[in-house]
Amino acid sequence: MTHAIEVTEHGGSDVLAWVEKSVGTPGPGQVRIKSTAIGLNFIDVYFRSGLYPNETPFIPGKEGAGVIMELGEGVTNVAVGDRVAYCSLMGTYAEELIADSGFLAKLPDGISDEVGASIMLKGLTAHYLLHLTYPLKKGETILFHAAAGGVGLIACQWAKLIGATVIGTVGSPEKAELAKANGCDHTILYRDEDFVEKVKEITGGKGVDVVYDSIGKDTFNQSLDCLKKRGMMVSFGNATGPVAVPNLGILAAKGALYVCRPTLFTYIDTPEAFVENCDVLFGMVESGKIDITIGQKFALKDAAKAHDALEGRATIGSTVLIP
Ligand SMILES: NC(=O)c1ccc[n+]([C@@H]2O[C@H](COP(=O)([O-])OP(=O)(O)OC[C@H]3O[C@@H](n4cnc5c(N)ncnc54)[C@H](OP(=O)(O)O)[C@@H]3O)[C@@H](O)[C@H]2O)c1
């Protein structure tokens, strides 16, 4: 018997229960993994609360790293003892799990299990947002909300490396310091300051080329006001609730704007795309071009405390759960 966190019914963090589980043996094309580190993500909150549908009971978690313990029939891309990381499954809040072998990335020696568990979902997201959703170019200016968060700290460093001017919103002066040390040229304390006004001031009234908005309902409309004419709004999360589709006339009135609502899993939907994207990300992290901040760690059985911290805006960078 092993242990896992189970969402017994949708709700607050109190529905996260520590339970005994029998993992079973891997089927054809699958492997059994002993988990060593688990990445915490806001999407775990959406599934727990029921904002994103999933039948209960279920084991939450989409990101993690571990060691291969057993191979199912026909698995050739990994071997017993390999260190791997993953983000394309549901159920990583567990001491052991069964996973499809096609969506496992072997971790290079220069990337620890904890860093691996922190970058699969968050780092691959930063990569596709900046390179695939909107191929950001040197000299452009972006606004990135929650710049000191898990995705934010990685994305702001990456955007700076591309040569963009990076404006980041943050919830506290401490987060502003961290965001500045991780690629932000300018930070805005959006709990106290009008971020539209500040963006206008910083860009000389022009607006930014792209806004990356994961805050959702509370910031969507103001984020549109930060864009230059024909700018791109990338709405990629719902920390304050989902965004209703606006009257498209608003986009015309505010300057013929583009809006996109991307998801990571549409960019890594085949094993080939997954591996290709992981190779780019691992190269950036192993070479030291992108530094990963693990701001806090919790025991897996304390996952509820980790969810409270994430939802309470009390975390910085990535958060890891240790089984
Ligand atoms: N579409 C995709 O493919 C994709 C993939 C990965 C992540 N995401 C999204 O990206 C966002 C960031 O994910 P993450 O896991 O890295 O989380 P995170 O950024 O570490 O945490 C969320 C941050 O959002 C800010 N926030 C503002 N208002 C908030 C509120 N009412 N409640 C909670 N947080 C609030 C907080 O930062 P401040 O205190 O600085 O405001 C908080 O730290 C999430 O919305 C997630 O869903 C989307």
XYZ file of C-alpha atoms and ligand atoms in Angstrom:
371
model
C 0.000 0.000 0.000
C 1.120 3.537 -0.716
C -0.416 6.915 0.116
C -1.935 9.685 -1.981
C -4.014 12.826 -1.658
C -7.581 12.356 -2.872
C -10.221 14.943 -3.745
C -13.251 13.333 -2.167
C -15.695 15.958 -3.479
C -15.241 19.389 -5.065
C -14.711 22.215 -2.591
C -12.159 24.063 -0.459
C -8.750 22.754 0.598
C -10.427 20.650 3.336
C -11.572 18.143 0.701
C -7.935 17.054 0.172
C -7.739 13.753 2.080
C -4.639 11.629 2.832
C -5.602 8.069 1.844
C -4.049 4.624 1.350
C -3.904 3.465 -2.283
C -2.906 0.353 -4.129
C -1.177 1.450 -7.345
C -1.278 -1.850 -9.233
C 1.001 -2.842 -12.106
C 1.624 -0.895 -15.328
C -0.295 -1.952 -18.439
C 1.098 -1.996 -21.999
C 2.946 1.279 -22.741
C 2.853 2.316 -19.083
C 5.359 2.534 -16.219
C 5.167 2.589 -12.427
C 6.948 5.567 -10.867
C 8.067 6.228 -7.279
C 7.434 9.917 -6.844
C 10.238 12.068 -5.389
C 8.854 15.614 -5.831
C 5.494 17.040 -6.886
C 4.891 20.457 -8.432
C 2.020 22.559 -7.079
C 0.021 24.480 -9.701
C -2.988 26.735 -9.773
C -4.695 24.260 -12.113
C -4.777 21.855 -9.117
C -7.008 24.399 -7.365
C -9.334 24.649 -10.391
C -9.768 20.849 -10.473
C -10.199 20.661 -6.683
C -12.842 23.412 -6.640
C -14.707 22.019 -9.658
C -14.037 25.053 -11.889
C -12.449 22.530 -14.264
C -14.597 19.376 -14.443
C -13.313 16.022 -13.179
C -15.324 13.204 -11.665
C -14.719 12.648 -7.918
C -13.038 10.948 -6.167
C -9.714 11.543 -7.943
C -6.036 12.032 -7.130
C -5.107 15.595 -8.176
C -1.806 16.911 -9.503
C -0.386 17.193 -12.989
C 3.313 17.821 -12.410
C 6.086 15.876 -10.755
C 9.312 13.911 -10.904
C 10.306 10.436 -9.793
C 12.147 7.203 -10.500
C 10.926 4.415 -12.799
C 10.273 1.263 -10.767
C 8.583 -1.071 -13.266
C 7.946 -1.182 -17.022
C 4.769 -2.353 -18.752
C 4.841 -4.359 -21.968
C 6.428 -2.630 -24.974
C 8.050 0.288 -23.148
C 11.432 1.077 -24.714
C 11.970 4.847 -24.280
C 12.785 4.641 -20.541
C 14.359 2.050 -18.222
C 13.996 1.020 -14.586
C 16.005 3.481 -12.451
C 15.638 6.448 -14.841
C 14.800 9.816 -13.268
C 11.866 11.306 -15.143
C 9.571 14.318 -14.957
C 6.041 14.770 -16.290
C 3.015 17.045 -16.501
C 0.602 15.402 -18.941
C -1.392 13.244 -16.540
C -3.737 13.594 -13.571
C -2.743 12.052 -10.219
C 0.769 13.188 -9.252
C -0.174 13.887 -5.582
C 0.847 10.306 -4.788
C 3.795 8.347 -3.411
C 3.591 6.077 -6.465
C 1.734 6.367 -9.768
C 1.183 4.701 -13.131
C 1.956 6.848 -16.194
C 1.974 6.500 -19.996
C 5.610 6.270 -21.086
C 5.227 8.596 -24.105
C 4.897 11.723 -21.978
C 7.900 11.227 -19.693
C 11.018 13.386 -19.951
C 14.301 11.931 -18.729
C 15.893 14.447 -16.372
C 19.447 15.453 -17.243
C 22.086 15.169 -14.476
C 22.152 18.960 -14.043
C 18.461 19.165 -13.095
C 17.401 17.894 -9.657
C 14.103 16.102 -9.068
C 12.734 19.133 -7.186
C 13.619 21.512 -9.996
C 12.272 18.994 -12.545
C 8.997 18.856 -10.626
C 8.866 22.670 -10.660
C 9.418 23.325 -14.347
C 7.414 20.806 -16.336
C 4.058 22.593 -16.267
C 5.282 26.081 -15.366
C 8.415 26.153 -17.545
C 6.775 24.563 -20.590
C 4.006 27.148 -20.194
C 6.494 30.029 -20.091
C 8.116 28.622 -23.233
C 4.955 28.268 -25.313
C 3.543 31.636 -24.175
C 6.675 33.513 -25.275
C 7.695 31.488 -28.318
C 4.600 29.803 -29.761
C 1.427 31.693 -28.773
C 3.066 35.040 -29.544
C 6.638 34.835 -30.843
C 8.042 37.655 -28.714
C 10.752 39.744 -30.350
C 13.679 41.797 -29.092
C 12.633 45.375 -28.443
C 8.966 44.582 -27.725
C 7.315 45.368 -24.389
C 5.139 42.994 -22.380
C 2.975 43.161 -19.284
C 3.117 39.926 -17.257
C 0.697 39.600 -14.330
C 1.694 37.722 -11.135
C 5.332 38.164 -12.126
C 6.663 36.665 -8.872
C 4.560 33.487 -9.184
C 5.543 30.033 -10.430
C 5.013 30.712 -14.148
C 5.817 34.410 -13.693
C 9.400 34.122 -12.407
C 10.362 31.764 -15.235
C 8.549 33.708 -17.969
C 9.967 37.102 -16.956
C 13.547 35.791 -17.046
C 12.883 34.209 -20.444
C 11.258 37.348 -21.878
C 14.251 39.408 -20.722
C 16.623 36.953 -22.418
C 14.646 37.422 -25.657
C 15.346 41.138 -25.327
C 11.898 42.404 -24.375
C 11.137 45.154 -21.887
C 9.281 43.379 -19.082
C 6.640 45.018 -16.903
C 5.386 42.752 -14.119
C 2.517 43.148 -11.688
C 3.032 41.866 -8.133
C 1.101 41.713 -4.866
C 3.755 43.057 -2.451
C 7.034 45.012 -2.270
C 8.904 41.752 -1.450
C 7.493 40.160 -4.612
C 8.528 43.281 -6.560
C 12.152 42.814 -5.437
C 12.096 39.177 -6.505
C 10.461 39.943 -9.864
C 13.120 42.604 -10.555
C 15.864 40.068 -9.799
C 14.181 37.710 -12.290
C 13.863 39.774 -15.444
C 11.355 42.540 -14.720
C 12.460 46.014 -15.798
C 9.448 47.584 -14.066
C 7.083 46.285 -11.397
C 3.626 47.520 -10.479
C 2.006 46.902 -7.089
C -1.422 46.260 -8.625
C -3.181 45.965 -5.251
C -2.342 49.640 -4.551
C -1.611 51.212 -7.928
C -3.760 51.587 -11.065
C -1.833 49.282 -13.369
C -3.328 50.783 -16.555
C -2.084 54.240 -15.569
C 1.341 52.872 -14.641
C 1.685 50.980 -17.941
C 0.743 54.144 -19.873
C 3.358 56.065 -17.881
C 6.100 53.475 -18.470
C 5.368 53.149 -22.218
C 4.918 56.871 -22.829
C 1.219 56.388 -23.542
C 1.810 53.805 -26.283
C 0.819 50.595 -24.481
C 2.462 47.167 -24.597
C 2.742 44.677 -27.451
C 1.414 41.760 -25.378
C -0.338 41.255 -22.033
C -0.038 37.831 -20.391
C -2.983 37.661 -17.985
C -3.512 34.665 -15.682
C -5.520 36.634 -13.107
C -8.697 36.397 -15.190
C -12.016 38.001 -14.278
C -10.649 40.860 -12.108
C -8.016 42.139 -14.565
C -9.195 41.186 -18.067
C -10.826 44.489 -19.066
C -8.056 46.693 -17.645
C -5.463 44.473 -19.304
C -7.041 45.284 -22.688
C -6.500 48.973 -21.888
C -2.748 48.338 -21.482
C -2.322 47.199 -25.094
C -1.086 49.205 -28.019
C -3.186 49.220 -31.202
C -3.422 45.704 -32.682
C -1.777 44.324 -29.527
C -2.194 40.750 -28.305
C -4.039 39.766 -25.127
C -3.016 36.300 -23.945
C -5.533 35.248 -21.299
C -4.125 32.028 -19.849
C -5.567 31.603 -16.365
C -8.390 32.307 -13.912
C -6.918 32.954 -10.453
C -9.877 35.304 -9.725
C -12.440 33.424 -11.810
C -13.077 32.712 -15.478
C -13.419 35.444 -18.102
C -16.693 35.605 -20.028
C -16.323 36.061 -23.790
C -16.572 39.826 -24.329
C -18.645 41.618 -26.928
C -16.124 41.501 -29.776
C -16.908 45.133 -30.558
C -14.839 46.018 -27.463
C -11.747 44.731 -29.260
C -12.465 47.024 -32.217
C -13.098 50.034 -29.969
C -9.888 49.524 -27.988
C -7.661 49.318 -31.094
C -8.369 46.216 -33.217
C -6.943 43.946 -30.523
C -6.224 40.213 -30.697
C -7.278 37.882 -27.871
C -6.091 34.334 -27.337
C -6.951 31.769 -24.618
C -4.237 29.085 -24.912
C -3.572 25.913 -22.882
C -0.247 24.106 -22.490
C -1.746 20.740 -23.325
C -2.603 21.782 -26.884
C 1.090 22.575 -27.455
C 2.398 19.247 -26.061
C -0.329 16.993 -27.435
C 2.002 14.412 -29.024
C 5.053 12.666 -27.504
C 7.197 14.327 -30.208
C 5.997 17.849 -29.346
C 6.382 17.092 -25.635
C 10.005 15.950 -25.998
C 10.887 18.817 -28.352
C 9.554 21.429 -25.908
C 11.215 19.718 -22.908
C 14.581 19.743 -24.691
C 14.388 23.523 -25.136
C 13.332 24.068 -21.513
C 15.934 21.717 -20.023
C 18.637 23.431 -22.108
C 17.697 26.825 -20.658
C 17.670 25.536 -17.064
C 20.736 23.265 -17.230
C 22.837 26.032 -18.815
C 21.869 28.376 -15.978
C 20.217 30.888 -18.330
C 17.004 30.447 -16.356
C 17.150 30.095 -12.597
C 14.375 28.256 -10.755
C 13.197 29.629 -7.416
C 11.540 27.030 -5.202
C 9.978 29.441 -2.742
C 8.447 26.880 -0.401
C 8.116 23.151 0.224
C 5.373 21.188 1.985
C 5.005 17.519 2.903
C 2.610 15.872 0.427
C 0.213 15.021 3.244
C 0.021 18.777 3.990
C -1.227 19.546 0.465
C -4.186 21.473 1.952
C -1.766 23.934 3.582
C 0.012 24.356 0.246
C -3.317 25.071 -1.516
C -4.206 27.643 1.169
C -0.867 29.395 0.667
C -1.222 29.432 -3.138
C -4.798 30.729 -3.061
C -3.863 33.194 -0.301
C -1.169 34.793 -2.552
C 1.395 33.775 0.083
C 3.740 31.820 -2.216
C 6.626 32.994 -4.388
C 8.049 31.141 -7.380
C 7.458 27.385 -7.489
C 6.104 25.225 -4.675
C 7.087 21.585 -4.243
C 5.273 18.861 -2.299
C 7.551 16.158 -0.898
C 6.095 12.620 -0.661
N -3.182 28.105 -19.789
C -2.106 27.432 -19.441
O -1.545 26.682 -20.243
C -1.550 27.573 -18.060
C -0.497 26.771 -17.647
C 0.056 26.989 -16.379
C -0.476 27.956 -15.537
N -1.538 28.683 -15.977
C -2.099 29.744 -15.126
O -1.063 30.605 -14.760
C -1.361 31.180 -13.490
C -0.158 31.051 -12.607
O -0.047 29.705 -12.187
P 0.967 29.302 -11.031
O 0.658 27.898 -10.680
O 2.335 29.695 -11.442
O 0.486 30.222 -9.820
P 1.216 31.479 -9.148
O 1.429 32.539 -10.184
O 2.392 30.996 -8.393
O 0.117 31.928 -8.106
C -0.928 32.754 -8.502
C -0.613 34.222 -8.256
O -1.682 34.991 -8.801
C -1.771 36.212 -8.104
N -3.171 36.492 -7.740
C -3.797 37.644 -7.998
N -5.046 37.615 -7.528
C -5.196 36.429 -6.920
C -6.280 35.831 -6.212
N -7.457 36.455 -6.022
N -6.104 34.597 -5.706
C -4.940 33.959 -5.868
N -3.876 34.468 -6.546
C -4.005 35.709 -7.067
C -0.882 36.081 -6.853
O 0.310 36.827 -7.074
P 0.385 38.357 -6.552
O 0.215 38.317 -5.055
O 1.710 38.831 -6.993
O -0.762 39.066 -7.220
C -0.574 34.597 -6.779
O 0.674 34.351 -6.161
C -2.631 30.506 -12.985
O -3.741 31.324 -13.270
C -2.678 29.241 -13.821
O -3.960 28.751 -13.975
C -2.087 28.510 -17.197
